PDB file of N, CA and C in Angstrom:
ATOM      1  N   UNK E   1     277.701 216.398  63.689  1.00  0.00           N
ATOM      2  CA  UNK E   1     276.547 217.153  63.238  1.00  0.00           C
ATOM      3  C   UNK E   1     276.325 216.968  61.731  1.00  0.00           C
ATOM      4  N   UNK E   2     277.392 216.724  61.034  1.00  0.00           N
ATOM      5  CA  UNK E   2     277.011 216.590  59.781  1.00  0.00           C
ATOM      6  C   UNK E   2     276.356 215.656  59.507  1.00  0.00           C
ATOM      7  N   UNK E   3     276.736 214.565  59.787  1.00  0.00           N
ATOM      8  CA  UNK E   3     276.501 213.520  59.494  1.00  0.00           C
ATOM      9  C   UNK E   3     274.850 212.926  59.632  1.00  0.00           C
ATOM     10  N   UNK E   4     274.667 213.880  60.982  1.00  0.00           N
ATOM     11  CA  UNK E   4     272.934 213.315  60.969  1.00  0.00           C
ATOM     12  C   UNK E   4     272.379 214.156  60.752  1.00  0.00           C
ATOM     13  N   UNK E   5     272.957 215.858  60.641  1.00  0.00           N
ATOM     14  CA  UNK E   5     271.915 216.617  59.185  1.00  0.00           C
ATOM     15  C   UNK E   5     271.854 215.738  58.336  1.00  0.00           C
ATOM     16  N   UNK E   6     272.504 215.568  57.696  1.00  0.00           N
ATOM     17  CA  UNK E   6     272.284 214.558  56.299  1.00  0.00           C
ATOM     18  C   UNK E   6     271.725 212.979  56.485  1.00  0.00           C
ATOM     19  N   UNK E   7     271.582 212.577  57.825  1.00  0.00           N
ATOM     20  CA  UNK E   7     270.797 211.241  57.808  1.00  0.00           C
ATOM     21  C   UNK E   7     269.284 211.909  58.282  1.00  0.00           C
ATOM     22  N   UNK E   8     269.314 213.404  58.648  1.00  0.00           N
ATOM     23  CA  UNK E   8     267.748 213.856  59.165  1.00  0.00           C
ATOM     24  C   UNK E   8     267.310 214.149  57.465  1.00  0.00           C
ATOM     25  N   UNK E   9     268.298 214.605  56.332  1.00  0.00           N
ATOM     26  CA  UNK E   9     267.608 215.551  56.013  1.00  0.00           C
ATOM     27  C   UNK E   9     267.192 214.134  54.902  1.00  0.00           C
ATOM     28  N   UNK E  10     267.823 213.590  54.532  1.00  0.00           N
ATOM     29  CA  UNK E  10     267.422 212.067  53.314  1.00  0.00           C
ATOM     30  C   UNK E  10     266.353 211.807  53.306  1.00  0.00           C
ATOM     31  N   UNK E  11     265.784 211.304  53.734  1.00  0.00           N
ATOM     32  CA  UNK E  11     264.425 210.904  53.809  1.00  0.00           C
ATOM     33  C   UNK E  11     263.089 211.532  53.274  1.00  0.00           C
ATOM     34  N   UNK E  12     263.897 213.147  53.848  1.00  0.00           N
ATOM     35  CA  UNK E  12     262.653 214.009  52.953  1.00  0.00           C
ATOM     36  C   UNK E  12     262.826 214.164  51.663  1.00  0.00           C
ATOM     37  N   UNK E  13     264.044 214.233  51.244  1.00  0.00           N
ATOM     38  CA  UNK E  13     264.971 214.599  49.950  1.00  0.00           C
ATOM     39  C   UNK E  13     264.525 214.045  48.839  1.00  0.00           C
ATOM     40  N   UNK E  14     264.523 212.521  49.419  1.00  0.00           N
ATOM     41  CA  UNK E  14     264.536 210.956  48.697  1.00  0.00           C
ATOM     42  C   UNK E  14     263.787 211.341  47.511  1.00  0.00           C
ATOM     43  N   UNK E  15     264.382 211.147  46.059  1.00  0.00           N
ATOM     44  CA  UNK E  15     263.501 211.119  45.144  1.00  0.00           C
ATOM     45  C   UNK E  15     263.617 212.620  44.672  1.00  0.00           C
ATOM     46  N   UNK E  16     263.502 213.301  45.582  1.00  0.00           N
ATOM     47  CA  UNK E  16     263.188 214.921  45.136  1.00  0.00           C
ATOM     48  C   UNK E  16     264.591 215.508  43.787  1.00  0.00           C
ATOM     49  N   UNK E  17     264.151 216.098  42.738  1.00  0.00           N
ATOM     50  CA  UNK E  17     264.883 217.304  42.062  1.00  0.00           C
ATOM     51  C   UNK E  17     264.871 218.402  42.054  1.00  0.00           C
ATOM     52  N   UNK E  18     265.834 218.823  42.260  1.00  0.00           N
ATOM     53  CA  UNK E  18     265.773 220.722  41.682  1.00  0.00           C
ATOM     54  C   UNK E  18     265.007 220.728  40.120  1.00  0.00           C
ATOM     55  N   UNK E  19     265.092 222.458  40.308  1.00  0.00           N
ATOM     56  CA  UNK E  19     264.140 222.823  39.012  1.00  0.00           C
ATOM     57  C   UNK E  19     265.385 222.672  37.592  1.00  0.00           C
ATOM     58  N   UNK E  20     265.962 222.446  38.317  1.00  0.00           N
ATOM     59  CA  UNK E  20     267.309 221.857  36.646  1.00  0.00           C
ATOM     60  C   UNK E  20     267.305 220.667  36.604  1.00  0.00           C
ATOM     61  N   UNK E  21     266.452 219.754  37.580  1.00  0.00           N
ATOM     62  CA  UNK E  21     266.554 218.090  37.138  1.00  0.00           C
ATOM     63  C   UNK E  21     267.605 217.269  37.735  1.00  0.00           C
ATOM     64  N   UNK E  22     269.113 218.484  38.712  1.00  0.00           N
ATOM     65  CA  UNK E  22     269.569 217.818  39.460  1.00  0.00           C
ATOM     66  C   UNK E  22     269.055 217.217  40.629  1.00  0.00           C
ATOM     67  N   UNK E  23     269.754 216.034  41.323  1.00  0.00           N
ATOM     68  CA  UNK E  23     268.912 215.362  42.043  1.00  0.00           C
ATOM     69  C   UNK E  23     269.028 215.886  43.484  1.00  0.00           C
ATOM     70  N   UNK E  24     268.170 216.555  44.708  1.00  0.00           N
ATOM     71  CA  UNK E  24     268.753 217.453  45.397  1.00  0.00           C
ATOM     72  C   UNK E  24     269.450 217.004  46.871  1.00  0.00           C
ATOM     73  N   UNK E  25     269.446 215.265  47.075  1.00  0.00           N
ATOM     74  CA  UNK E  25     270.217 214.796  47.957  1.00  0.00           C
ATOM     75  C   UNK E  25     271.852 215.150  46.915  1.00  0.00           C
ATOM     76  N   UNK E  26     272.181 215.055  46.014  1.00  0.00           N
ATOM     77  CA  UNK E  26     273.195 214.977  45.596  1.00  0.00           C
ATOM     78  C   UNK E  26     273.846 216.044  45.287  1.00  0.00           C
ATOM     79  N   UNK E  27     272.738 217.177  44.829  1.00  0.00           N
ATOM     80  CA  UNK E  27     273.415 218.349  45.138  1.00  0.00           C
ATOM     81  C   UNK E  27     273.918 219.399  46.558  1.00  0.00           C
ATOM     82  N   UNK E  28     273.230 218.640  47.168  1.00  0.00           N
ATOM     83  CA  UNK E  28     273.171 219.374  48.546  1.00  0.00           C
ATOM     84  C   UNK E  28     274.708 219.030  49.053  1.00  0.00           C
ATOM     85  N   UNK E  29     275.023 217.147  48.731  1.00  0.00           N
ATOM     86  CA  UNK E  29     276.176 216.728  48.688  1.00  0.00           C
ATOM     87  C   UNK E  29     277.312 217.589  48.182  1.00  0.00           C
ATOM     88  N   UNK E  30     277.544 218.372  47.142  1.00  0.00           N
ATOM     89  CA  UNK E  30     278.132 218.546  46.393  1.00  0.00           C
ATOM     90  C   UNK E  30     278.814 220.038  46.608  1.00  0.00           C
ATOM     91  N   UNK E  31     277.247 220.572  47.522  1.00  0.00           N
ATOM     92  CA  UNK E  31     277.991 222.156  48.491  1.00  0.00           C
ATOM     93  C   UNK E  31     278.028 222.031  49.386  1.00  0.00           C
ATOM     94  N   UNK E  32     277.922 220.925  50.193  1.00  0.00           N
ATOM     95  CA  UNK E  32     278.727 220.516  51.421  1.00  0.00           C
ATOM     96  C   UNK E  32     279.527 220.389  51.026  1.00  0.00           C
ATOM     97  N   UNK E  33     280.354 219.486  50.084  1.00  0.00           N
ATOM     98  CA  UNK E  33     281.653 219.474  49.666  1.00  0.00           C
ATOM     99  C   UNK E  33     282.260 220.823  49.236  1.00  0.00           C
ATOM    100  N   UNK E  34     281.752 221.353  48.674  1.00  0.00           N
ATOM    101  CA  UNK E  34     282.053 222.999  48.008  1.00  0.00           C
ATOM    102  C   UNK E  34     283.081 223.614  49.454  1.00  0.00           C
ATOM    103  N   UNK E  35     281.497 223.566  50.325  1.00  0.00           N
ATOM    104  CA  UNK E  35     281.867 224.076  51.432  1.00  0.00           C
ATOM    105  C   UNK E  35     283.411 223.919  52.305  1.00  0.00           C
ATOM    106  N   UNK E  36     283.749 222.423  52.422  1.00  0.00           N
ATOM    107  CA  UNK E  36     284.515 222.027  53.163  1.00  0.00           C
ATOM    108  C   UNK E  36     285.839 222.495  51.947  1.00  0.00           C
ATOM    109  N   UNK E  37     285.568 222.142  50.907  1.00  0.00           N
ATOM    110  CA  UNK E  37     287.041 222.590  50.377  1.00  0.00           C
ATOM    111  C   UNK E  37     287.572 224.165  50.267  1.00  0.00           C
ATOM    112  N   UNK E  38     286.626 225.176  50.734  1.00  0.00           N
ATOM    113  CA  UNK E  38     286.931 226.284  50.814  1.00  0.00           C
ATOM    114  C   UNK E  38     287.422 226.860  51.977  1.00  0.00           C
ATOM    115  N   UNK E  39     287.448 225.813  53.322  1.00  0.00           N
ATOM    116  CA  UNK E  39     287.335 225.969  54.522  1.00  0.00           C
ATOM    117  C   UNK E  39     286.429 226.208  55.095  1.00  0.00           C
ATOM    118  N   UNK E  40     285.054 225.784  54.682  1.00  0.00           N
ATOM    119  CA  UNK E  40     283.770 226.240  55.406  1.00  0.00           C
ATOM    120  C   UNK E  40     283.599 225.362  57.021  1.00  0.00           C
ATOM    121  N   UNK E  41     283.183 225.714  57.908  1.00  0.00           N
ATOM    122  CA  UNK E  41     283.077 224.842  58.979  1.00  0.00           C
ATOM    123  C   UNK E  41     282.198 223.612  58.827  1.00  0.00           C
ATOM    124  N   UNK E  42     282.151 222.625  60.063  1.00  0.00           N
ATOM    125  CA  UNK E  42     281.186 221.551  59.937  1.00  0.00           C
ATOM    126  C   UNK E  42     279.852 222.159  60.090  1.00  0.00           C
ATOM    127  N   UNK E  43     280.107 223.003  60.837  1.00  0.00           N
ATOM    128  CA  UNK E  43     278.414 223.872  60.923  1.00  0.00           C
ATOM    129  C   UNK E  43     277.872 224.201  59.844  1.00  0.00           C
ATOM    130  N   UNK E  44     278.358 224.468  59.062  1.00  0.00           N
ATOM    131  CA  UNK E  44     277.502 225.457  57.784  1.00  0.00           C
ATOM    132  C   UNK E  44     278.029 224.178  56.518  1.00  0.00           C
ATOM    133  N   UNK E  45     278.213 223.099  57.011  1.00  0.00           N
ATOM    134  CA  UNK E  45     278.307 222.182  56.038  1.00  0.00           C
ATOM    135  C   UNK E  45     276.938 221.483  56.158  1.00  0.00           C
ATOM    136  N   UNK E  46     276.887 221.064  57.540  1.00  0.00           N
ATOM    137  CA  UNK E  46     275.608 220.723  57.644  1.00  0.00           C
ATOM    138  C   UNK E  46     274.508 221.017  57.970  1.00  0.00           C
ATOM    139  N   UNK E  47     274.498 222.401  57.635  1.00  0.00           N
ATOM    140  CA  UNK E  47     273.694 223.310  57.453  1.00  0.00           C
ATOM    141  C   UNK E  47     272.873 223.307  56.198  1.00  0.00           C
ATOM    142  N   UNK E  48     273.661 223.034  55.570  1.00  0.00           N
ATOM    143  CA  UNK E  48     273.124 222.519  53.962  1.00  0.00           C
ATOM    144  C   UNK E  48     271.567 221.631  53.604  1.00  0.00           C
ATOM    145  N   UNK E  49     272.270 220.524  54.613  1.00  0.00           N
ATOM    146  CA  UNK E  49     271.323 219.893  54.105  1.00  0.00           C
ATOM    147  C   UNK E  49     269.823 219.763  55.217  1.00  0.00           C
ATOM    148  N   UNK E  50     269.972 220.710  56.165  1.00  0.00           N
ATOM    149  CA  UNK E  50     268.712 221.409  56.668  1.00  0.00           C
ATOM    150  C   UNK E  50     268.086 222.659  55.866  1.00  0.00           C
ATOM    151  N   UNK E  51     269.180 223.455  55.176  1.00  0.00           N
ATOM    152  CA  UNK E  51     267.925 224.069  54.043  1.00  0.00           C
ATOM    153  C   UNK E  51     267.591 223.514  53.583  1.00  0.00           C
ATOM    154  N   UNK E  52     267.774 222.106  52.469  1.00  0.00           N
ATOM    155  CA  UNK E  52     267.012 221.807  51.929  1.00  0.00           C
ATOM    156  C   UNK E  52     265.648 221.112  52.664  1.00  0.00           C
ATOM    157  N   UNK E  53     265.966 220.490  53.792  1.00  0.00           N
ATOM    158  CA  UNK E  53     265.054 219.910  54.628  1.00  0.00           C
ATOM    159  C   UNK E  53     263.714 220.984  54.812  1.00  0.00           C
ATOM    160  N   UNK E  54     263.972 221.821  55.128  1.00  0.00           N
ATOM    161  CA  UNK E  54     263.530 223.239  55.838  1.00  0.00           C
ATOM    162  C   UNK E  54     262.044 223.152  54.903  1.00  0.00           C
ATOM    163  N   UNK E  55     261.554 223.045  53.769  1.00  0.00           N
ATOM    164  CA  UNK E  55     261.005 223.218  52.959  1.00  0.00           C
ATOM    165  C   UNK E  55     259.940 222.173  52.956  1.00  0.00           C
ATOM    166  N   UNK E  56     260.254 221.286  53.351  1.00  0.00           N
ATOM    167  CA  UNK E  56     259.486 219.755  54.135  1.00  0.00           C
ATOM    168  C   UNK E  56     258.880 219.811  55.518  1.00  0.00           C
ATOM    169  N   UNK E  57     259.380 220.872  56.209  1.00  0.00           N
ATOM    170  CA  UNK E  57     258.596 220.926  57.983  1.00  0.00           C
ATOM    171  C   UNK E  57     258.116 221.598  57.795  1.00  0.00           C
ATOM    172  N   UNK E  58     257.202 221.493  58.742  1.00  0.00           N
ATOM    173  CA  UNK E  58     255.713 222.628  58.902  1.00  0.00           C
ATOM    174  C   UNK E  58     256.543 223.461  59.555  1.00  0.00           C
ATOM    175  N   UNK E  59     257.210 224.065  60.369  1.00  0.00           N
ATOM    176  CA  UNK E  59     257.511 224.167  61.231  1.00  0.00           C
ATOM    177  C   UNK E  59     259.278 224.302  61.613  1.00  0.00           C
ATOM    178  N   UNK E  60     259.827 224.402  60.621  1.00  0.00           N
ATOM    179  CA  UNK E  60     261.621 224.389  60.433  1.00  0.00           C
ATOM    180  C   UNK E  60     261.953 224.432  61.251  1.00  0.00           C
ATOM    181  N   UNK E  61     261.953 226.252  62.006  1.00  0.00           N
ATOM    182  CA  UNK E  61     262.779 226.611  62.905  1.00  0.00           C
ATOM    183  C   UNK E  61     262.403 226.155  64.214  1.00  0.00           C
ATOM    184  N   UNK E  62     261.471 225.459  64.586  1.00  0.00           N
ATOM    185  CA  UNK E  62     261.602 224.772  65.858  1.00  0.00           C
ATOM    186  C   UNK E  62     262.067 223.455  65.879  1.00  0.00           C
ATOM    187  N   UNK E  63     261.321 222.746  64.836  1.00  0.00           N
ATOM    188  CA  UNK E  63     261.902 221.406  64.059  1.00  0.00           C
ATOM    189  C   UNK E  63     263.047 221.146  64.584  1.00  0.00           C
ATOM    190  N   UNK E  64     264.099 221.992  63.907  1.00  0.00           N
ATOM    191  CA  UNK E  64     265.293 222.442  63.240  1.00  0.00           C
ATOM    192  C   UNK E  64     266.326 222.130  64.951  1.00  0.00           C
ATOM    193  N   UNK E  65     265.890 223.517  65.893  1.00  0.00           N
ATOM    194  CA  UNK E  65     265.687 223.742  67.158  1.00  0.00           C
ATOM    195  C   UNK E  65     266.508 222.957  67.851  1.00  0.00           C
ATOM    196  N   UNK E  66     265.229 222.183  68.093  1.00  0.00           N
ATOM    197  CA  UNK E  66     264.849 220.913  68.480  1.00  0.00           C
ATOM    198  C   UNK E  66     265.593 219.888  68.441  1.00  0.00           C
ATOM    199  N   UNK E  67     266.000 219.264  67.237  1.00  0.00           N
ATOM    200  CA  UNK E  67     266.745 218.118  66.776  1.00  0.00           C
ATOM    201  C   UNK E  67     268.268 219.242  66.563  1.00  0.00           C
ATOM    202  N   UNK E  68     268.923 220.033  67.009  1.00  0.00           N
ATOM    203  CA  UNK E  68     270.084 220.105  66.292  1.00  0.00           C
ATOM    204  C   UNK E  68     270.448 221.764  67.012  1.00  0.00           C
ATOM    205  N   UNK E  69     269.381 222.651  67.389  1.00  0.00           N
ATOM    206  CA  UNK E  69     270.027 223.751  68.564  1.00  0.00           C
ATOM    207  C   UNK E  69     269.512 224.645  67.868  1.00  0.00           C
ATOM    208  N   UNK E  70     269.577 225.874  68.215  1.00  0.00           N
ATOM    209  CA  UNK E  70     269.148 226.840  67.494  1.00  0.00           C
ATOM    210  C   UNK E  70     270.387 228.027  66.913  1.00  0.00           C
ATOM    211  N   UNK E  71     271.321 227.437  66.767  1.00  0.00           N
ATOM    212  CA  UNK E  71     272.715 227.681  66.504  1.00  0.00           C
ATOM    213  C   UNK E  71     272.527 227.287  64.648  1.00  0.00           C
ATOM    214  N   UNK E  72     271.764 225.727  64.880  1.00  0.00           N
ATOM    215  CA  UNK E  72     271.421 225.151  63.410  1.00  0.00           C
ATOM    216  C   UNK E  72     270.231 225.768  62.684  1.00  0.00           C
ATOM    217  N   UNK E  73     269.335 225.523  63.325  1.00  0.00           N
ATOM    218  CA  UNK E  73     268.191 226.300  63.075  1.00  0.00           C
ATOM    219  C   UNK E  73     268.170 227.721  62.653  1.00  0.00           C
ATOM    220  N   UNK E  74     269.142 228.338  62.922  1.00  0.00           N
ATOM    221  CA  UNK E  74     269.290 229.926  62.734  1.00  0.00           C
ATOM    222  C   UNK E  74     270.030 229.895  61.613  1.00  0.00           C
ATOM    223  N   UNK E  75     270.904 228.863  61.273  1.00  0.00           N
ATOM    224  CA  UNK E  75     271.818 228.957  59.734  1.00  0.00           C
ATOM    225  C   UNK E  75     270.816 227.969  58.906  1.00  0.00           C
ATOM    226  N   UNK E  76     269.984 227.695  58.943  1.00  0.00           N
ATOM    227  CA  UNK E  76     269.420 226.397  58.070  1.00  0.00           C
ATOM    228  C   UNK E  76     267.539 227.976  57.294  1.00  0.00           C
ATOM    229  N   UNK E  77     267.681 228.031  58.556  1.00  0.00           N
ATOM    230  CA  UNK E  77     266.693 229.148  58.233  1.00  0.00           C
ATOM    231  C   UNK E  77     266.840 230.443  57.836  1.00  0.00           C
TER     232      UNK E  77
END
């Protein structure tokens, strides 16, 4: 699951910054990592990078749903 949150969520990402100028595929990277070194699960790792996605669909939580359960969709949203 992680792995293709983060190959779903790239694409929209691509290019994009946060409002501090970090770059937000890389930060998203960076609390997924957060995540996993605290013991966070794979779920809410790749959960991550469907919030940021989330902001790009018309439509998230079915989107979301859809491609990944509503298990994802319910932590991404």
């Amino acid at each position: 699951a992680l792995q293709r949150s983060r190959a779903f969520a790239e694409p929209l990402l691509s290019g994009e910054t946060l409002d501090t100028g970090e770059n937000t595929p890389a930060h998203a990277d960076a609390v997924a990592r957060i995540l996993a070194d605290i013991g966070g699960s794979e779920a809410m790792q790749a959960a991550v990078y469907l919030v940021y996605a989330c902001q790009h669909l018309n439509r998230p939580q079915e989107v979301i749903a859809k491609a990944f359960g509503e298990h994802f969709a319910a932590l991404a949203v």
